[in-house]
Short mmCIF file of C-alpha atoms in Angstrom, two decimals:
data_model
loop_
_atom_site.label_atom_id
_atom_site.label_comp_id
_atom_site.label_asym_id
_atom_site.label_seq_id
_atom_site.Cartn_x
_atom_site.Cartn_y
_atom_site.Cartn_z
CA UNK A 1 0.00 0.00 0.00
CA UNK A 2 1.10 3.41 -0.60
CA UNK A 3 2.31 6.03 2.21
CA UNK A 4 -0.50 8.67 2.64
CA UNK A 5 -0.58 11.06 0.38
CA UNK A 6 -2.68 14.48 1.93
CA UNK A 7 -1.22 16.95 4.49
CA UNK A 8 -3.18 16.70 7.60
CA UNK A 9 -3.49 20.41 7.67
CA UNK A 10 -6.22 19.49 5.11
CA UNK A 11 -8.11 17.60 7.76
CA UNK A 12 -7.72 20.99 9.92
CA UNK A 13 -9.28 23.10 7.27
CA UNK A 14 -11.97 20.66 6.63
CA UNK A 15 -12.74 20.53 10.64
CA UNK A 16 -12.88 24.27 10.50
CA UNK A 17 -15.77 24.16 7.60
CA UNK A 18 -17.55 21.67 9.77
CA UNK A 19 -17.59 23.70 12.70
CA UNK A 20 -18.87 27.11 10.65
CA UNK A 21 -21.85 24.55 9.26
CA UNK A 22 -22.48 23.80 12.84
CA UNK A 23 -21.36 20.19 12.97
CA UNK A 24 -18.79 18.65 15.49
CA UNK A 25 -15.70 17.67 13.69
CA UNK A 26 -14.48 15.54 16.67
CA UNK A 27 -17.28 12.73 15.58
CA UNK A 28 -16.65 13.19 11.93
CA UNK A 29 -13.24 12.66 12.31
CA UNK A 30 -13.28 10.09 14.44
CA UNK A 31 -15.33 8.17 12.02
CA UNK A 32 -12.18 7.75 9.58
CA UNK A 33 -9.80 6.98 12.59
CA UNK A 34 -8.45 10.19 13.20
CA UNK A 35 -8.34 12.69 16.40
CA UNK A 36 -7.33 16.03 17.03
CA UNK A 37 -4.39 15.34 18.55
CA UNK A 38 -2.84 13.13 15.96
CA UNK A 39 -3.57 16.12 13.52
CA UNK A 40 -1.72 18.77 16.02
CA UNK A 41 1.26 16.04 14.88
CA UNK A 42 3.93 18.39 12.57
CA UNK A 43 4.20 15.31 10.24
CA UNK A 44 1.10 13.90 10.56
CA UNK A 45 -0.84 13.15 7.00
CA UNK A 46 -3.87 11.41 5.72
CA UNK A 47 -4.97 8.83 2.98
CA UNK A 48 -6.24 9.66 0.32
CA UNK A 49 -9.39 7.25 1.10
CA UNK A 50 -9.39 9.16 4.32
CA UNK A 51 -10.25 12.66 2.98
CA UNK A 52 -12.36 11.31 0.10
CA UNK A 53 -14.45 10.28 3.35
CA UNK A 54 -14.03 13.19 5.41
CA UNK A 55 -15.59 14.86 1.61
CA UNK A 56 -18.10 12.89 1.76
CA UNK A 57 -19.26 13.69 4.87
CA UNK A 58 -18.71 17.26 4.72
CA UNK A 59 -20.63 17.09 1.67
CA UNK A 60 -23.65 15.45 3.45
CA UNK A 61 -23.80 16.88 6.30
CA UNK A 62 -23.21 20.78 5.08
CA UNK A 63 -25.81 20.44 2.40
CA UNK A 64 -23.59 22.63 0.78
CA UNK A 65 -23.27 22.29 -3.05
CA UNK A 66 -20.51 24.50 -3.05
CA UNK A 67 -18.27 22.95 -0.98
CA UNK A 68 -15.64 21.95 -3.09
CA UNK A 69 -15.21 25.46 -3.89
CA UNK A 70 -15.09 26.73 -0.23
CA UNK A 71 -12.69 24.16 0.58
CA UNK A 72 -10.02 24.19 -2.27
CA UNK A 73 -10.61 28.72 -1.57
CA UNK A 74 -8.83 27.86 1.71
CA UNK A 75 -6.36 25.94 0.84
CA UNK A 76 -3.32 28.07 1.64
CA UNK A 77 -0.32 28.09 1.14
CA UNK A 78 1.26 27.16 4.36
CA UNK A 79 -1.86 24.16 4.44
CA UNK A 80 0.59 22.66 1.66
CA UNK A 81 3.56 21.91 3.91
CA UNK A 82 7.28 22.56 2.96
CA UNK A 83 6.19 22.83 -0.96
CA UNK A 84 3.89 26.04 -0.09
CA UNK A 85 7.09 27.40 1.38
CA UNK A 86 9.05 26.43 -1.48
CA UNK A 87 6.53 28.31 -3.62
CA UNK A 88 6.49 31.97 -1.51
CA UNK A 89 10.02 31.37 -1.63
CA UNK A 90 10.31 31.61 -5.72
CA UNK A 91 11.88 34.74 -7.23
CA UNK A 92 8.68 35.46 -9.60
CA UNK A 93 5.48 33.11 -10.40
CA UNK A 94 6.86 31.74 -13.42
CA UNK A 95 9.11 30.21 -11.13
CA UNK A 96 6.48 29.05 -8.98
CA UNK A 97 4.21 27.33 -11.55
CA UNK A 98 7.31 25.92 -12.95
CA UNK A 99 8.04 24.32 -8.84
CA UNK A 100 4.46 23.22 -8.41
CA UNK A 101 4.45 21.27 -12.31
CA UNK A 102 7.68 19.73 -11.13
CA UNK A 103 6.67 18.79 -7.46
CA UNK A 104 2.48 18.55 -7.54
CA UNK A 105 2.86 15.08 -6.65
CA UNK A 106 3.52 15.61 -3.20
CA UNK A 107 -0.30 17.61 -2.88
CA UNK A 108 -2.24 15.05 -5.24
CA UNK A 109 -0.32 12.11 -6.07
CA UNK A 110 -2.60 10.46 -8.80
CA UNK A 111 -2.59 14.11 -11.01
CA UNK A 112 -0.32 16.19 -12.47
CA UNK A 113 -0.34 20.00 -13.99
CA UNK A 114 0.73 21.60 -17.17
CA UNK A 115 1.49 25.23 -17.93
CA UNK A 116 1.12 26.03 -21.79
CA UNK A 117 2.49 29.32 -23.24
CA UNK A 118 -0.16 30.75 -25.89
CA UNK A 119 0.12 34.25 -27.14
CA UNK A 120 -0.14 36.65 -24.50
CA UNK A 121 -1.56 34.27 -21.67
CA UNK A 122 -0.29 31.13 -20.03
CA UNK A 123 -2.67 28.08 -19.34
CA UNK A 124 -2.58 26.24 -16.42
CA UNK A 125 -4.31 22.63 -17.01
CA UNK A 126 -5.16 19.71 -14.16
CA UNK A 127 -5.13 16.15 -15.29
CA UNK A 128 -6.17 12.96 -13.10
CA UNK A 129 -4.80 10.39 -13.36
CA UNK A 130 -5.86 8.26 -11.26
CA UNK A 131 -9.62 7.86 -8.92
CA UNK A 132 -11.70 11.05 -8.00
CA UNK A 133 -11.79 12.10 -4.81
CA UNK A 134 -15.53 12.92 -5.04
CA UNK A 135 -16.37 13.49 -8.93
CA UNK A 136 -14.44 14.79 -11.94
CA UNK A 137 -16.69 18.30 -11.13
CA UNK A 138 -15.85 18.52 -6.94
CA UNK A 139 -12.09 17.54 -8.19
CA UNK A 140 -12.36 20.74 -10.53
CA UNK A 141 -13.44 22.59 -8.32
CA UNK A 142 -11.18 22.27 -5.27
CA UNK A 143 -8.39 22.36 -7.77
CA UNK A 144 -9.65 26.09 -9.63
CA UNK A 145 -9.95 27.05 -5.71
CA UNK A 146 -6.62 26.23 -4.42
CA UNK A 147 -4.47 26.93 -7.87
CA UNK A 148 -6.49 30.87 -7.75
CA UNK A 149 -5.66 30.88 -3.80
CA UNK A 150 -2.14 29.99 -4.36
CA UNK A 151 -1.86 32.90 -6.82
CA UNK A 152 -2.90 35.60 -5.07
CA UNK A 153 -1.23 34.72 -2.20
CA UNK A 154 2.21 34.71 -3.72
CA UNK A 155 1.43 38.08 -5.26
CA UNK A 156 -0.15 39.65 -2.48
CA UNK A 157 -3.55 40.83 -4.75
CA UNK A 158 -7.30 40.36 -3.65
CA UNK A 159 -8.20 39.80 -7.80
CA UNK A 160 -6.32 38.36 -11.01
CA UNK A 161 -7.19 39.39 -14.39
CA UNK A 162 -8.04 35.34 -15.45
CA UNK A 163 -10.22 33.34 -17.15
CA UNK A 164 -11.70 30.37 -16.28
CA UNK A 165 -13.37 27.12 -18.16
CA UNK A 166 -14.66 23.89 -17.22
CA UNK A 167 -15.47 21.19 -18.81
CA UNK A 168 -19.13 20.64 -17.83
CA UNK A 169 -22.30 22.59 -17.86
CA UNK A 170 -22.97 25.20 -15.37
CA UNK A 171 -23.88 23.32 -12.22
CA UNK A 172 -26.96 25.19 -10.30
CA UNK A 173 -24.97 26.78 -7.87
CA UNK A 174 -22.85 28.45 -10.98
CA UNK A 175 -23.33 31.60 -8.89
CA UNK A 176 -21.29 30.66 -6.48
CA UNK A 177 -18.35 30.59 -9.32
CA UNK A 178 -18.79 34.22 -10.37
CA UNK A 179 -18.47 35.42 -6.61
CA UNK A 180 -15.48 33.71 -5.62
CA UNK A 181 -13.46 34.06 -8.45
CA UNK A 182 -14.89 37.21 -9.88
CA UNK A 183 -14.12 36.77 -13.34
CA UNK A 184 -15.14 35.64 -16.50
CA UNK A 185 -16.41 31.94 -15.76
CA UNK A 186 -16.40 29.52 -18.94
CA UNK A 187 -18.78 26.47 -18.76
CA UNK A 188 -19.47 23.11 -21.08
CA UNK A 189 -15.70 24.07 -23.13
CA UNK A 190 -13.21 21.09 -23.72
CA UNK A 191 -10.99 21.30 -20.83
CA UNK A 192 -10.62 22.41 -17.10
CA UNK A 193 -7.99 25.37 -16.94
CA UNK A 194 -7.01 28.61 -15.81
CA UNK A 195 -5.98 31.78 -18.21
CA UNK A 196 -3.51 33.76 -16.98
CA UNK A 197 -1.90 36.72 -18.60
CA UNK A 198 2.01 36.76 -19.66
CA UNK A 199 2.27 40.25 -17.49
CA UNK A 200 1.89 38.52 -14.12
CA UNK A 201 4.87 35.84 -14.81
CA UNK A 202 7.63 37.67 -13.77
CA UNK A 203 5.78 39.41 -10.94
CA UNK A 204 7.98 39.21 -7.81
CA UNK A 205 6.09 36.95 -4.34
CA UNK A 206 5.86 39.11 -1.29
CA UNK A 207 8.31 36.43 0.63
CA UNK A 208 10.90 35.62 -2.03
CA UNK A 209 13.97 34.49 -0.34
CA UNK A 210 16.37 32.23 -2.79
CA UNK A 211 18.47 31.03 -0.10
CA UNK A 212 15.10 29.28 1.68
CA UNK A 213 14.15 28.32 -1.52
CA UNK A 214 17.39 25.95 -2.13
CA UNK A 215 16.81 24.36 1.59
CA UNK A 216 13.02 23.72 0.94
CA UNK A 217 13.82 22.22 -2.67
CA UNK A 218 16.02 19.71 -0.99
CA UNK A 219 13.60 18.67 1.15
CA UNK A 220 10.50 18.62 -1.47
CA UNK A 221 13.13 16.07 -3.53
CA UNK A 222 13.70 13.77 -0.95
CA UNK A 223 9.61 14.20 -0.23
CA UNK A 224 8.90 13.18 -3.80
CA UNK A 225 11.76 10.34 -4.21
CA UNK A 226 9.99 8.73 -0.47
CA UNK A 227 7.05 9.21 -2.20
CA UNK A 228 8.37 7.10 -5.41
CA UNK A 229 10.08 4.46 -3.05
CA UNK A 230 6.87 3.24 -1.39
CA UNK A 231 4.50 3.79 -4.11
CA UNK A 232 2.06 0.78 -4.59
CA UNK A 233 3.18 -0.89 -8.06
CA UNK A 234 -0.29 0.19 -10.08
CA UNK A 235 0.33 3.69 -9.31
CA UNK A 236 4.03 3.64 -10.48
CA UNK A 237 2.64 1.60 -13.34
CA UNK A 238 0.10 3.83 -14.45
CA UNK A 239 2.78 6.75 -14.08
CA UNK A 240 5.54 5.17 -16.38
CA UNK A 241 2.87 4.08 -18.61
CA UNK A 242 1.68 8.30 -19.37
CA UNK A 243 5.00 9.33 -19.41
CA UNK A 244 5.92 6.65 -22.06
CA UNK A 245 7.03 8.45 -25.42
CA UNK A 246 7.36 5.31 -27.42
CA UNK A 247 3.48 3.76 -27.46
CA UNK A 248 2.55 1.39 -24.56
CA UNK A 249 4.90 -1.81 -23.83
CA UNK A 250 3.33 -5.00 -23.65
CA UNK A 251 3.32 -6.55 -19.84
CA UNK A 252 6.59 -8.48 -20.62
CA UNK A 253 8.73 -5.38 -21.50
CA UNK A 254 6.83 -3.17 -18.51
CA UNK A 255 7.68 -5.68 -15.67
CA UNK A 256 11.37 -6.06 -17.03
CA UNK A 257 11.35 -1.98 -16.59
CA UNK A 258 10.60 -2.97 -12.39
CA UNK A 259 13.67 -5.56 -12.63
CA UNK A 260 10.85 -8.38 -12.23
CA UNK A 261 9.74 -11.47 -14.07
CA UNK A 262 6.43 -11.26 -15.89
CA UNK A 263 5.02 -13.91 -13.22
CA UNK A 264 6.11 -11.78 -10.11
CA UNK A 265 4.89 -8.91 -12.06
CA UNK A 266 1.47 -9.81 -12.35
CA UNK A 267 1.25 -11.38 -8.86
CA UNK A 268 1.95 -8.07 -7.31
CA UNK A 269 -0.89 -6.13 -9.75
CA UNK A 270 -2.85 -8.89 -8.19
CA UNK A 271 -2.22 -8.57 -4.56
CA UNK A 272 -3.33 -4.50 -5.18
CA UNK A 273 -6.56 -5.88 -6.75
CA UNK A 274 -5.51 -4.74 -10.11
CA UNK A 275 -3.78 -5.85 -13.53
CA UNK A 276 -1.24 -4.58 -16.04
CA UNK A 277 -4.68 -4.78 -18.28
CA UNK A 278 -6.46 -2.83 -16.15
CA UNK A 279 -4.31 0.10 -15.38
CA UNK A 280 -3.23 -0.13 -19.28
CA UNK A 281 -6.74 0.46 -20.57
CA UNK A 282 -7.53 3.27 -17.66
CA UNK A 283 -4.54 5.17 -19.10
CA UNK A 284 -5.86 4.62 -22.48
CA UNK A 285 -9.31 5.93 -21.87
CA UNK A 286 -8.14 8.93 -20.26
CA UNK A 287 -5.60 9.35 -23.38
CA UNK A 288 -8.31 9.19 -25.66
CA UNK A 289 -10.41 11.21 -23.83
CA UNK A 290 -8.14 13.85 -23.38
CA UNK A 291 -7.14 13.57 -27.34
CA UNK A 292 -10.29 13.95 -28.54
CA UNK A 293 -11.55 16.46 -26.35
CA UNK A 294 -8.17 19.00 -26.93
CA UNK A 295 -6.49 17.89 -29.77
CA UNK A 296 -7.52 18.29 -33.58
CA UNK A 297 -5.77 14.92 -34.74
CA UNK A 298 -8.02 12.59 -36.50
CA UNK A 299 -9.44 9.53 -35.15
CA UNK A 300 -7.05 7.49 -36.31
CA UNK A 301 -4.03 9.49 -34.99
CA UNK A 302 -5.34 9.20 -31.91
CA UNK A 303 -5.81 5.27 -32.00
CA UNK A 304 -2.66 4.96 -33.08
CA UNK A 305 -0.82 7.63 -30.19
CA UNK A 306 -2.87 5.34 -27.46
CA UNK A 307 -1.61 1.73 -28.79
CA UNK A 308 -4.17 0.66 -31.61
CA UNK A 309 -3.29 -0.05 -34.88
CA UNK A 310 -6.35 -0.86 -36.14
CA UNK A 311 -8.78 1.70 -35.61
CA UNK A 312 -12.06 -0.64 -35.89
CA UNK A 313 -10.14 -2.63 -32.80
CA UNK A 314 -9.91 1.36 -30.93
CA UNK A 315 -13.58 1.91 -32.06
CA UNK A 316 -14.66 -1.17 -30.12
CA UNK A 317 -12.61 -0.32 -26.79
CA UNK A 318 -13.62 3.03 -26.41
CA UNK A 319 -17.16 2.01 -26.75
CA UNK A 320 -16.65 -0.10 -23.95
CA UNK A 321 -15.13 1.90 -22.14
CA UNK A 322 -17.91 4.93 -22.41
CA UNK A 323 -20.29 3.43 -24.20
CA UNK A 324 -20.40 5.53 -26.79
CA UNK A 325 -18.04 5.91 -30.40
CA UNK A 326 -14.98 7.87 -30.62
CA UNK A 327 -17.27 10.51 -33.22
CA UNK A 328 -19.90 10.72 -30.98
CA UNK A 329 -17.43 11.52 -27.86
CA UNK A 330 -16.00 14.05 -29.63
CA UNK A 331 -18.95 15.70 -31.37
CA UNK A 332 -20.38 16.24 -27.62
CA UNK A 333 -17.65 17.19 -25.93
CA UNK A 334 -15.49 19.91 -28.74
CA UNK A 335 -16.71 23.46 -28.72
#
């Protein structure tokens, strides 16, 4: 099994909420094995199962449709350990984004980031990888919360001049959208992500301090390579298999890459309730999905960048996989 993955200064935040919605946190959070004193622990941290509970909760016992938003909105920095200070540490934002890409990991260990330069704006995109916390919508949202959050706190401003688009209808409490982030709110486009303009890149954080950057660096890397040495063997799996360049290895050629025989190989996927097939074709869905939401390549380009060469043999896995045709997923979900 893999270490836990969530600051418990999470938790903290989350008790906080509960307490302003008039529950008591103590009983909520002793329903996922946890206490207030373990979280007063400076190391302590959480599962990920754990806070996808705790959500849960909150999210029942709040009534509030919102919440993901209210949570990720006070997610500060400081709430994300040694990598927040890593981040109010960084000479300008560029800088920053370019720390949290490299080291977002350590926050959510089944997703990663990407920053695209376009024009006169930058683009900051969040891709899972791996199973929701809540839904792909409450994921969104905690994630627009905290990544807006993180922003203004490194440049000291109450507003950003940003845009921001989702990939899924305006929910019924869309309201809720326009008055925490106060800007121009984007629904049913083709991908979750954040629109910032070049100008603010090489604005300076209110803390910068390059010396205390260089000590909490050090410590984020040997964060991220614990984090990489007690993985659970799907999850380093399924990250070797999106980072592979070269099309997707067949099991034989994957388990050699973990030094293990094909046998051992598939014992272990076993033991985590999983399979090489499994993890393979999860990574291929969200491939697809991804391709023919964002990308213009043709149907068969993208059967062939996500390990079909036959298309007719693509056409029948991603129907089973969503139940609908590679056309008709991309018709309904391309501007």
């Amino acid at each position: 099994m893999a270490n836990p993955r969530f600051p418990a200064s999470y938790v903290a935040i989350l008790s906080e909420m509960l307490k302003d919605y008039g529950q008591p946190a103590d009983s909520v959070l002793a329903t996922v094995g946890l206490s207030s004193e373990y979280l007063d622990q400076p190391d302590a941290s959480i599962s990920d199962q754990q806070l996808r509970q705790l959500l849960q909760l909150a999210s029942r016992l709040s009534d509030d449709p919102a919440l993901g938003l209210n949570f990720g909105r006070r997610l500060t920095l400081t709430s994300h350990g040694v990598l927040g200070y890593a981040l109010m540490s960084c000479n300008d934002l560029i800088s920053a984004l370019d720390l949290l890409m490299k080291y977002y990991r350590l926050l959510m260990s089944s997703a990663m980031l990407t920053l695209e330069e376009v024009d006169d704006h930058i683009v900051i995109e969040h891709k899972n990888l791996g199973p929701d916390l809540m839904n792909p919508n409450f994921d969104e949202e905690i994630f627009s919360a905290g990544i807006v959050t993180a922003v203004k706190q490194l440049l000291h401003r109450d507003s950003l001049p940003m845009e921001l688009y989702f990939a899924y209808p305006e929910p019924a409490h869309g309201d809720e959208y326009r008055k925490i982030f106060n800007c121009s709110i984007n629904f049913d486009q083709n991908r979750n992500a954040i629109k910032l303009p070049n100008s603010l890149l090489q604005e300076k954080p209110e803390f910068a301090n390059p010396s205390m950057l260089k000590i909490y660096q050090q410590q984020c890397d040997k964060l991220l390579a614990r984090l990489d040495d007690n993985a659970d063997l799907s999850s380093s799996v399924r990250r070797m298999l999106v980072a592979e360049n070269s099309g997707f290895p067949k099991l034989e050629a994957m388990a050699e890459k973990f030094h293990m025989s094909p046998r051992t190989f598939r014992r272990r996927l076993q033991e985590e309730g999983s399979s090489f097939q499994k993890i393979s074709d999860e990574v291929k869905r969200q491939l697809a999905e991804d391709y023919l939401r964002n990308s213009n390549f043709s149907i068969d380009t993208i059967a062939s960048l996500v390990g079909f060469n036959d298309i007719s043999n693509f056409r029948r896995a991603f129907i089973r996989w969503t139940g609908e045709s590679p056309a008709n997923f991309q018709k309904k979900h391309r501007p």
